[in-house]
mmCIF file of C-alpha atoms in Angstrom:
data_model
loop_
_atom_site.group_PDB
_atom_site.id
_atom_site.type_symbol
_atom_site.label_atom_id
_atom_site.label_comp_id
_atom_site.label_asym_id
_atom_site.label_seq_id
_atom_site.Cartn_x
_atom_site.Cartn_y
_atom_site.Cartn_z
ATOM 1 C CA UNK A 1 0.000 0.000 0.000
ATOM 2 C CA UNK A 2 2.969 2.392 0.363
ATOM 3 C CA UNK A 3 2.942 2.376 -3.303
ATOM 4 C CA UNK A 4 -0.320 3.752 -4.001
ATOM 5 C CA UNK A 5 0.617 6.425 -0.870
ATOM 6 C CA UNK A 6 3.581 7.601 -3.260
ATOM 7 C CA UNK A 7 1.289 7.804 -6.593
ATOM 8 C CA UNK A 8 -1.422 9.056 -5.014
ATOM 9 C CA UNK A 9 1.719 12.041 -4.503
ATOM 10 C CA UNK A 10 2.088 12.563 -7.773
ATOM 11 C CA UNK A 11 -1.695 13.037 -8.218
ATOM 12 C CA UNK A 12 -1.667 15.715 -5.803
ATOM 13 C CA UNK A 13 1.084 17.576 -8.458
ATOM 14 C CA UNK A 14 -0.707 16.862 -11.446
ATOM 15 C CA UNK A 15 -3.815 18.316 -9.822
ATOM 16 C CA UNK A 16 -2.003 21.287 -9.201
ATOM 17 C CA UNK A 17 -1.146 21.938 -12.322
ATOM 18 C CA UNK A 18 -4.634 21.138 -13.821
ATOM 19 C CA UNK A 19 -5.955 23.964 -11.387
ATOM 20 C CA UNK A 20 -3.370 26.255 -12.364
ATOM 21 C CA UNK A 21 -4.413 26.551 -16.000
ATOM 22 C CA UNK A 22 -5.958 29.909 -17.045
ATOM 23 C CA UNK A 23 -6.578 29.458 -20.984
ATOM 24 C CA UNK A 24 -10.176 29.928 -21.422
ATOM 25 C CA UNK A 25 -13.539 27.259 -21.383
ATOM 26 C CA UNK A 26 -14.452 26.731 -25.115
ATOM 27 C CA UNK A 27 -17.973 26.672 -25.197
ATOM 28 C CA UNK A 28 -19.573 22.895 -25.289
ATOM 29 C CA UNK A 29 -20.593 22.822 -28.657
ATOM 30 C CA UNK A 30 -17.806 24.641 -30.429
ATOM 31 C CA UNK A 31 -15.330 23.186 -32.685
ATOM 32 C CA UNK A 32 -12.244 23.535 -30.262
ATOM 33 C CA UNK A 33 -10.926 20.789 -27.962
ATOM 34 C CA UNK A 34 -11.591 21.532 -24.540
ATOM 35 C CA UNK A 35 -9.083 22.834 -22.125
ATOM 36 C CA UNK A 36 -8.164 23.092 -18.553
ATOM 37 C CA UNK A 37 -8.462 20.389 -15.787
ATOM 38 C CA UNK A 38 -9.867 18.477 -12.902
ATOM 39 C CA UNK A 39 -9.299 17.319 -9.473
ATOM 40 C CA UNK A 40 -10.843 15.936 -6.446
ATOM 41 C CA UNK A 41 -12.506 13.273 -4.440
ATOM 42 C CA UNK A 42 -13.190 9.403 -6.475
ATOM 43 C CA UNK A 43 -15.281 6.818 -4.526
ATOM 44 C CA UNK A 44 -16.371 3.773 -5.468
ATOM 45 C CA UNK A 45 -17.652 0.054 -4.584
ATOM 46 C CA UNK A 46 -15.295 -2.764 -5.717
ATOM 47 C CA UNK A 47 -17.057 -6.371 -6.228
ATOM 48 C CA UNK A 48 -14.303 -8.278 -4.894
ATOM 49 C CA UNK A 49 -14.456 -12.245 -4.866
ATOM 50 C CA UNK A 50 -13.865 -13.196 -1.210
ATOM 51 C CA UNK A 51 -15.139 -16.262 -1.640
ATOM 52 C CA UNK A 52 -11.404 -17.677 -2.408
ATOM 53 C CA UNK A 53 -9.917 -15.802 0.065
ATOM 54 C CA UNK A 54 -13.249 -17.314 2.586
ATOM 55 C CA UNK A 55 -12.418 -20.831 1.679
ATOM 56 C CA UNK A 56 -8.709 -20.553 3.711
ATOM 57 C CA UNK A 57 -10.450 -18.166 6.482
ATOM 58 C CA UNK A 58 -13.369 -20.844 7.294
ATOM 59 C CA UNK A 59 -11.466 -23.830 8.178
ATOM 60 C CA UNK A 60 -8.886 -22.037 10.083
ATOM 61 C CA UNK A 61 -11.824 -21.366 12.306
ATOM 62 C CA UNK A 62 -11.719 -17.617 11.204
ATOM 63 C CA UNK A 63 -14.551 -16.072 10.297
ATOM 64 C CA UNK A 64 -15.635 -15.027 6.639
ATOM 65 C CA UNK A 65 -15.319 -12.006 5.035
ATOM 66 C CA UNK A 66 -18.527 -10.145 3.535
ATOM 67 C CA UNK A 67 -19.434 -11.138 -0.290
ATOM 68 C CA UNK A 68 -20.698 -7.603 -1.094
ATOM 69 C CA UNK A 69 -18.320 -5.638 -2.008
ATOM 70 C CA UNK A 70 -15.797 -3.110 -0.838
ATOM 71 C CA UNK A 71 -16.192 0.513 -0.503
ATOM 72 C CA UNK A 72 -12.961 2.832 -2.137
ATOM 73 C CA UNK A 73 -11.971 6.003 -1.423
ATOM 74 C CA UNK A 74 -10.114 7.692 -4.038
ATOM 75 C CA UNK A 75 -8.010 10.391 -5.208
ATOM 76 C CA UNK A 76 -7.966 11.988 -9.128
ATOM 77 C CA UNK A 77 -6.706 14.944 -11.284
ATOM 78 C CA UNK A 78 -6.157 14.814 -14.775
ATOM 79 C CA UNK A 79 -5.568 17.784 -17.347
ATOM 80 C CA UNK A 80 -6.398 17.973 -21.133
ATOM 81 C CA UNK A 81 -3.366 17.994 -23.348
ATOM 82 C CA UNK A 82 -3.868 20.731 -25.892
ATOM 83 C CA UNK A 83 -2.158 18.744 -29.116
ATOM 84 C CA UNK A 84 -5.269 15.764 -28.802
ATOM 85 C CA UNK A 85 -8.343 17.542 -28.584
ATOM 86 C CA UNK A 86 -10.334 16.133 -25.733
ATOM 87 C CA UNK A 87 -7.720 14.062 -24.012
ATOM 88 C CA UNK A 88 -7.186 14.287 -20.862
ATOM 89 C CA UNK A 89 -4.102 12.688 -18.880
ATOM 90 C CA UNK A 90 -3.882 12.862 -14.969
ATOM 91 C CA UNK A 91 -3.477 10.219 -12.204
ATOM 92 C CA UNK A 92 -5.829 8.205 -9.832
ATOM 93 C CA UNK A 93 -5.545 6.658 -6.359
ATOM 94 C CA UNK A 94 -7.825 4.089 -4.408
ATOM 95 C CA UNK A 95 -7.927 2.365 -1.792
ATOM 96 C CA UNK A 96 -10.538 0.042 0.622
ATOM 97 C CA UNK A 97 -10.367 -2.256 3.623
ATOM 98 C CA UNK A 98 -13.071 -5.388 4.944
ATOM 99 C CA UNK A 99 -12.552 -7.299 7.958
ATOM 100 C CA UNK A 100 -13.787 -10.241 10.148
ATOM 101 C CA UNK A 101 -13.322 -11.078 14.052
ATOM 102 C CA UNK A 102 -14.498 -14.943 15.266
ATOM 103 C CA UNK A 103 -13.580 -15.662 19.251
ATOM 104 C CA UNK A 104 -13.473 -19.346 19.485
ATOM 105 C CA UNK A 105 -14.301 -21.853 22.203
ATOM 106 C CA UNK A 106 -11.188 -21.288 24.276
ATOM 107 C CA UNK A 107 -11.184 -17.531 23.846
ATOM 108 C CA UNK A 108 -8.975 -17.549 21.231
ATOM 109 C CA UNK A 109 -10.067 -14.614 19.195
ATOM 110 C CA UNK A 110 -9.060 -14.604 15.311
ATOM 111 C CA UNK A 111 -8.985 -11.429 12.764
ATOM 112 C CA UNK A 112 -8.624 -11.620 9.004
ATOM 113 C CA UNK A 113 -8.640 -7.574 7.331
ATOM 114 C CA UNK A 114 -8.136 -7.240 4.000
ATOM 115 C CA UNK A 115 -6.872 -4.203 2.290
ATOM 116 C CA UNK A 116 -6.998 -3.260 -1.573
ATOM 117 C CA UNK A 117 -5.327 -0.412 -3.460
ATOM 118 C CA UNK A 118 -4.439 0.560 -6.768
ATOM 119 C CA UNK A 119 -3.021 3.878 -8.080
ATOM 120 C CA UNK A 120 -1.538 4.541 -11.431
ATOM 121 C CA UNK A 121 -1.294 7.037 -14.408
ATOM 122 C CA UNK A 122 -5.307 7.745 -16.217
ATOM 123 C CA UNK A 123 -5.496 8.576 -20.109
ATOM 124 C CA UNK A 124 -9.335 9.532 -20.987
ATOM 125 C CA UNK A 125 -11.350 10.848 -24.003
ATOM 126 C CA UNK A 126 -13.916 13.251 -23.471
ATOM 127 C CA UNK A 127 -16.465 12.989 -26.008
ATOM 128 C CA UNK A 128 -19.823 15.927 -25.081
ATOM 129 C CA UNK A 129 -23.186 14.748 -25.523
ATOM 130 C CA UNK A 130 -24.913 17.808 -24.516
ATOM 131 C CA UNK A 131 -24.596 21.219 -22.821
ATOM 132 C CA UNK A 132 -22.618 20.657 -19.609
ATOM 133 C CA UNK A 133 -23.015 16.352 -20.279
ATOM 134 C CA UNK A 134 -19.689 14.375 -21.918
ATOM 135 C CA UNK A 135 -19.649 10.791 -21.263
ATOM 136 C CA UNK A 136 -15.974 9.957 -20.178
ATOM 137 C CA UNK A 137 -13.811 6.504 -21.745
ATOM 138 C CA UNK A 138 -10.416 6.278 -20.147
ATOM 139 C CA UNK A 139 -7.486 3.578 -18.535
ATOM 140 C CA UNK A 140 -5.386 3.541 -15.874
ATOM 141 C CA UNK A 141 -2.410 1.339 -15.955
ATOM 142 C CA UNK A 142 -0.162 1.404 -12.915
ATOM 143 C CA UNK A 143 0.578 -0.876 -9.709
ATOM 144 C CA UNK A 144 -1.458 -2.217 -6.430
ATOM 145 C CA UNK A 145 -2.514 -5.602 -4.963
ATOM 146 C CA UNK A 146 -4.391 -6.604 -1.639
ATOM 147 C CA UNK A 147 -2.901 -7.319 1.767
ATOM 148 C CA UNK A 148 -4.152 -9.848 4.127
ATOM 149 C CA UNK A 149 -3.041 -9.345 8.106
ATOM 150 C CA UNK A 150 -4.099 -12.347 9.981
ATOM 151 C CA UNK A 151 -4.121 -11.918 13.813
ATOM 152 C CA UNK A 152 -4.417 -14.221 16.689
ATOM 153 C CA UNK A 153 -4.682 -13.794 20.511
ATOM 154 C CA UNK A 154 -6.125 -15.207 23.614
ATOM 155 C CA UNK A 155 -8.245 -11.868 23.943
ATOM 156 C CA UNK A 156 -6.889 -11.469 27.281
ATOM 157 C CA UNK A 157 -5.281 -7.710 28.510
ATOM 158 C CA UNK A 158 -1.909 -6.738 27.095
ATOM 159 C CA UNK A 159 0.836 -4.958 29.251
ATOM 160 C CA UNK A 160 3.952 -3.407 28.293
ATOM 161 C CA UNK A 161 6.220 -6.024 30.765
ATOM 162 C CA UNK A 162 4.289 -8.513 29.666
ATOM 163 C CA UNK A 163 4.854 -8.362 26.152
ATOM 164 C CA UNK A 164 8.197 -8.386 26.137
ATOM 165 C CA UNK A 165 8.159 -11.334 29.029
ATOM 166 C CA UNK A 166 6.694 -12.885 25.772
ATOM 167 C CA UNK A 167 9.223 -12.132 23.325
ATOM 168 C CA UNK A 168 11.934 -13.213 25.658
ATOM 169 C CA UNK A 169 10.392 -16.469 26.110
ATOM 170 C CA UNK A 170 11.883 -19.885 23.986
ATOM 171 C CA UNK A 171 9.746 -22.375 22.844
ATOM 172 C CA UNK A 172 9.489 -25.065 20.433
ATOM 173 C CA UNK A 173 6.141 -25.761 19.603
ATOM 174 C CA UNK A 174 4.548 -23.101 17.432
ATOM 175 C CA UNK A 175 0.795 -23.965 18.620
ATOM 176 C CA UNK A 176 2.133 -21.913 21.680
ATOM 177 C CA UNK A 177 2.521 -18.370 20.374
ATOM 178 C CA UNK A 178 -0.946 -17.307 20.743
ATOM 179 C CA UNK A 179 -0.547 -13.774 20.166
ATOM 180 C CA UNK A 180 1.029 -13.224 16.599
ATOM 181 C CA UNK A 181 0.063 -11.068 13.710
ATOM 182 C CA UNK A 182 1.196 -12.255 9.558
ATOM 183 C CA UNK A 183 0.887 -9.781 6.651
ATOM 184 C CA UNK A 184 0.521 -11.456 3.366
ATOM 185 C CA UNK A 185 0.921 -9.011 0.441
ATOM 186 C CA UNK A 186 0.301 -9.544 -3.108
ATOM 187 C CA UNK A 187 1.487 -6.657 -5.597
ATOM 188 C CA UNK A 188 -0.193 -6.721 -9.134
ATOM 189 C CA UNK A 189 0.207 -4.469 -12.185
ATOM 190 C CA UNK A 190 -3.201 -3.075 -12.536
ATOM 191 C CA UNK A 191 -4.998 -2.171 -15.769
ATOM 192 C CA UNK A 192 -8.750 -0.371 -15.252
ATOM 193 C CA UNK A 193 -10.866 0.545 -18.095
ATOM 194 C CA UNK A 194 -13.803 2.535 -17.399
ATOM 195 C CA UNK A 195 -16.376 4.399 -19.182
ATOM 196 C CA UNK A 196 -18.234 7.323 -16.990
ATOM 197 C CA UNK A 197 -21.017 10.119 -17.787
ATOM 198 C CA UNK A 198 -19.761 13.720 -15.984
ATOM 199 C CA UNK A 199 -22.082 16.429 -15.254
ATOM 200 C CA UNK A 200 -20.728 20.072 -14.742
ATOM 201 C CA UNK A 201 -23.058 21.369 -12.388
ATOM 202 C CA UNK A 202 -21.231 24.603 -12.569
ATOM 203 C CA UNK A 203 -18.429 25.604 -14.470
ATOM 204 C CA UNK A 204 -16.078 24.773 -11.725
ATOM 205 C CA UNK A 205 -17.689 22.111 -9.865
ATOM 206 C CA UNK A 206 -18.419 18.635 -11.993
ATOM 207 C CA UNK A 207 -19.859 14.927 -10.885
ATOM 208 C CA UNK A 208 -19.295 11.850 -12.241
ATOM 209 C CA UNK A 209 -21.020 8.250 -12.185
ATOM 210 C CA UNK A 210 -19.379 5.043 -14.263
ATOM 211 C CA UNK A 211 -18.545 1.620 -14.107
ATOM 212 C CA UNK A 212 -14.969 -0.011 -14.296
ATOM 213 C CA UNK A 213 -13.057 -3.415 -14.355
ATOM 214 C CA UNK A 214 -10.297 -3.761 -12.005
ATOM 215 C CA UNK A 215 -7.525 -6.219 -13.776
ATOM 216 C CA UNK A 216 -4.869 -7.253 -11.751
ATOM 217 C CA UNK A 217 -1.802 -9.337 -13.850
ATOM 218 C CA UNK A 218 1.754 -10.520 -12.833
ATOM 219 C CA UNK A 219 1.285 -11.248 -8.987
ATOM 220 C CA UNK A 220 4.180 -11.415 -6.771
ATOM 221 C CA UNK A 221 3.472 -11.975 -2.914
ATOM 222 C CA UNK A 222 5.564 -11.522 0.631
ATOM 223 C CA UNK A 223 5.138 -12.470 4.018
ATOM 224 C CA UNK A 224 5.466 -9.331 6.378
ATOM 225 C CA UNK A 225 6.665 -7.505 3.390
ATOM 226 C CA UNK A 226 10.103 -9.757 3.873
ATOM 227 C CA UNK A 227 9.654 -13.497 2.521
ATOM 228 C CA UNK A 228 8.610 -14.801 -0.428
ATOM 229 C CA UNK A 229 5.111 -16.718 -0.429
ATOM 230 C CA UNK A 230 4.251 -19.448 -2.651
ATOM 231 C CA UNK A 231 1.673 -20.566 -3.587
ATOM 232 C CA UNK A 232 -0.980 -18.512 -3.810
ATOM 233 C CA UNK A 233 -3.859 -19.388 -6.054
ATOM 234 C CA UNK A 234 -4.361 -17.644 -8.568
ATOM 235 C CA UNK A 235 -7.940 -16.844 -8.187
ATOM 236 C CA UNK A 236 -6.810 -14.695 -5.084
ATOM 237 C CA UNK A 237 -6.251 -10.823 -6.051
ATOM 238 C CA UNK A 238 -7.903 -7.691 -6.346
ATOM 239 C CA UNK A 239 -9.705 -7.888 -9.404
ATOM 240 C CA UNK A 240 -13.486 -6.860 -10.116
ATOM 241 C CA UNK A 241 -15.946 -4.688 -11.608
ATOM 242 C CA UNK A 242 -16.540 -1.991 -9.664
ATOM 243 C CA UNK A 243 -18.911 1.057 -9.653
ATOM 244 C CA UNK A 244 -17.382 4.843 -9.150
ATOM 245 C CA UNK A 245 -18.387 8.480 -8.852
ATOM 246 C CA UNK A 246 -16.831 11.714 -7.801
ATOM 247 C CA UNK A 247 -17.189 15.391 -7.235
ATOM 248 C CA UNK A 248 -14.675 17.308 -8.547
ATOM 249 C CA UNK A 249 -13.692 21.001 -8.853
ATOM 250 C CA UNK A 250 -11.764 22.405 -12.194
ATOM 251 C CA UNK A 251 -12.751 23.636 -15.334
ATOM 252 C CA UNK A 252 -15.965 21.791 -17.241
#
């Protein structure tokens, strides 16, 4: 996820720039390519398979994850280059989290959370259908993945002495470390076409509503970001369709 942090950076600068333009807003229905740029706030609801993920978390006596969906907040900007009419080029940034407690039995208490991200460079064509109405078809190719954090304790109190009482402690039988947290991170490059109707409902302030696939290709995965983990099956990742909006402020 530090990743999508970094590029979620450079959308920040892009978005500066967009907002920075001062050539004038062609009318919608003239001849000219349209100018200027956009930036602001891209969420969205991800239809991420758990079921895969489910099939591990269930007979480890964790419990499952919800089958809905997971809700993304996002990040864009993007700014029309002036020597392609109607092309914009910016940058996006997304990112959502699910999770799942079960407490066993013998108070053992069990946490699965699952985090997804993606953030990469956005190329779009804005074709207008009517005044203040263009319907939106763009990519964004860059990098993200999913990580899983499994965590285990005996729900009972923690203490500072106590913890490292625990650390300092030798044993050899791993059923006995009861408190213990893994990180299992798979890193994809992502590819997400998307088509999307936006709606200036001024000329600074726009909305948008569209649907995209999420495509994730060429996994790679680590325990605790360190060691490599094998595998994985390949129905695991953070691919989907997903549904996304925004509200953005710029020139429309």
């Amino acid at each position: 996820m530090k990743r999508v942090v970094a590029l979620c950076m450079l959308i920040l600068i892009v978005a500066s720039v967009c907002l920075a333009q001062e050539d004038p807003i062609p009318p919608k229905r003239s001849k000219a390519g349209k100018v200027g740029g956009l930036f602001g706030y891209t969420p969205g609801w991800l239809f991420l398979d758990t079921a895969p993920i489910n099939n591990f978390i269930l007979p480890a006596n964790g419990a499952a994850l919800k089958t809905s969906g997971v809700y993304m907040n996002g990040i864009g900007g993007s700014a029309y280059i002036l020597f392609v009419p109607n092309l914009r080029v910016g940058g996006l940034g997304m990112s959502g989290k699910t999770s799942s407690t079960s407490l066993d039995g013998f108070g053992v208490r069990r946490a699965v959370e699952l985090n997804v991200g993606f953030g990469g460079v956005t190329v779009e064509y804005v074709l207008p259908l009517a005044e203040r109405l263009d319907i939106n078809f763009g990519t964004m190719l860059g990098g993200g993945g999913i990580d899983i954090t499994l965590r285990q304790d005996n729900g009972a109190p923690l203490n500072w002495a106590g913890e490292w009482g625990n650390f300092g402690t030798a044993t050899y039988n791993p059923a006995q470390v009861i408190n213990s947290t893994r990180k299992l991170t798979g890193s994809y490059f992502v590819v997400v076409p998307s088509v999307s109707l936006e709606y200036g409902i001024l000329a600074w302030i726009g909305v948008r509503l569209g649907v995209s696939y999420v495509s994730m290709l060429a996994p790679s995965w680590e325990v605790d970001e360190k060691y490599e983990l094998l595998g994985v099956p390949s129905n695991i990742s953070g691919r989907g369709f997903m549904i996304n909006a925004g509200f953005f402020v710029g020139t429309f």
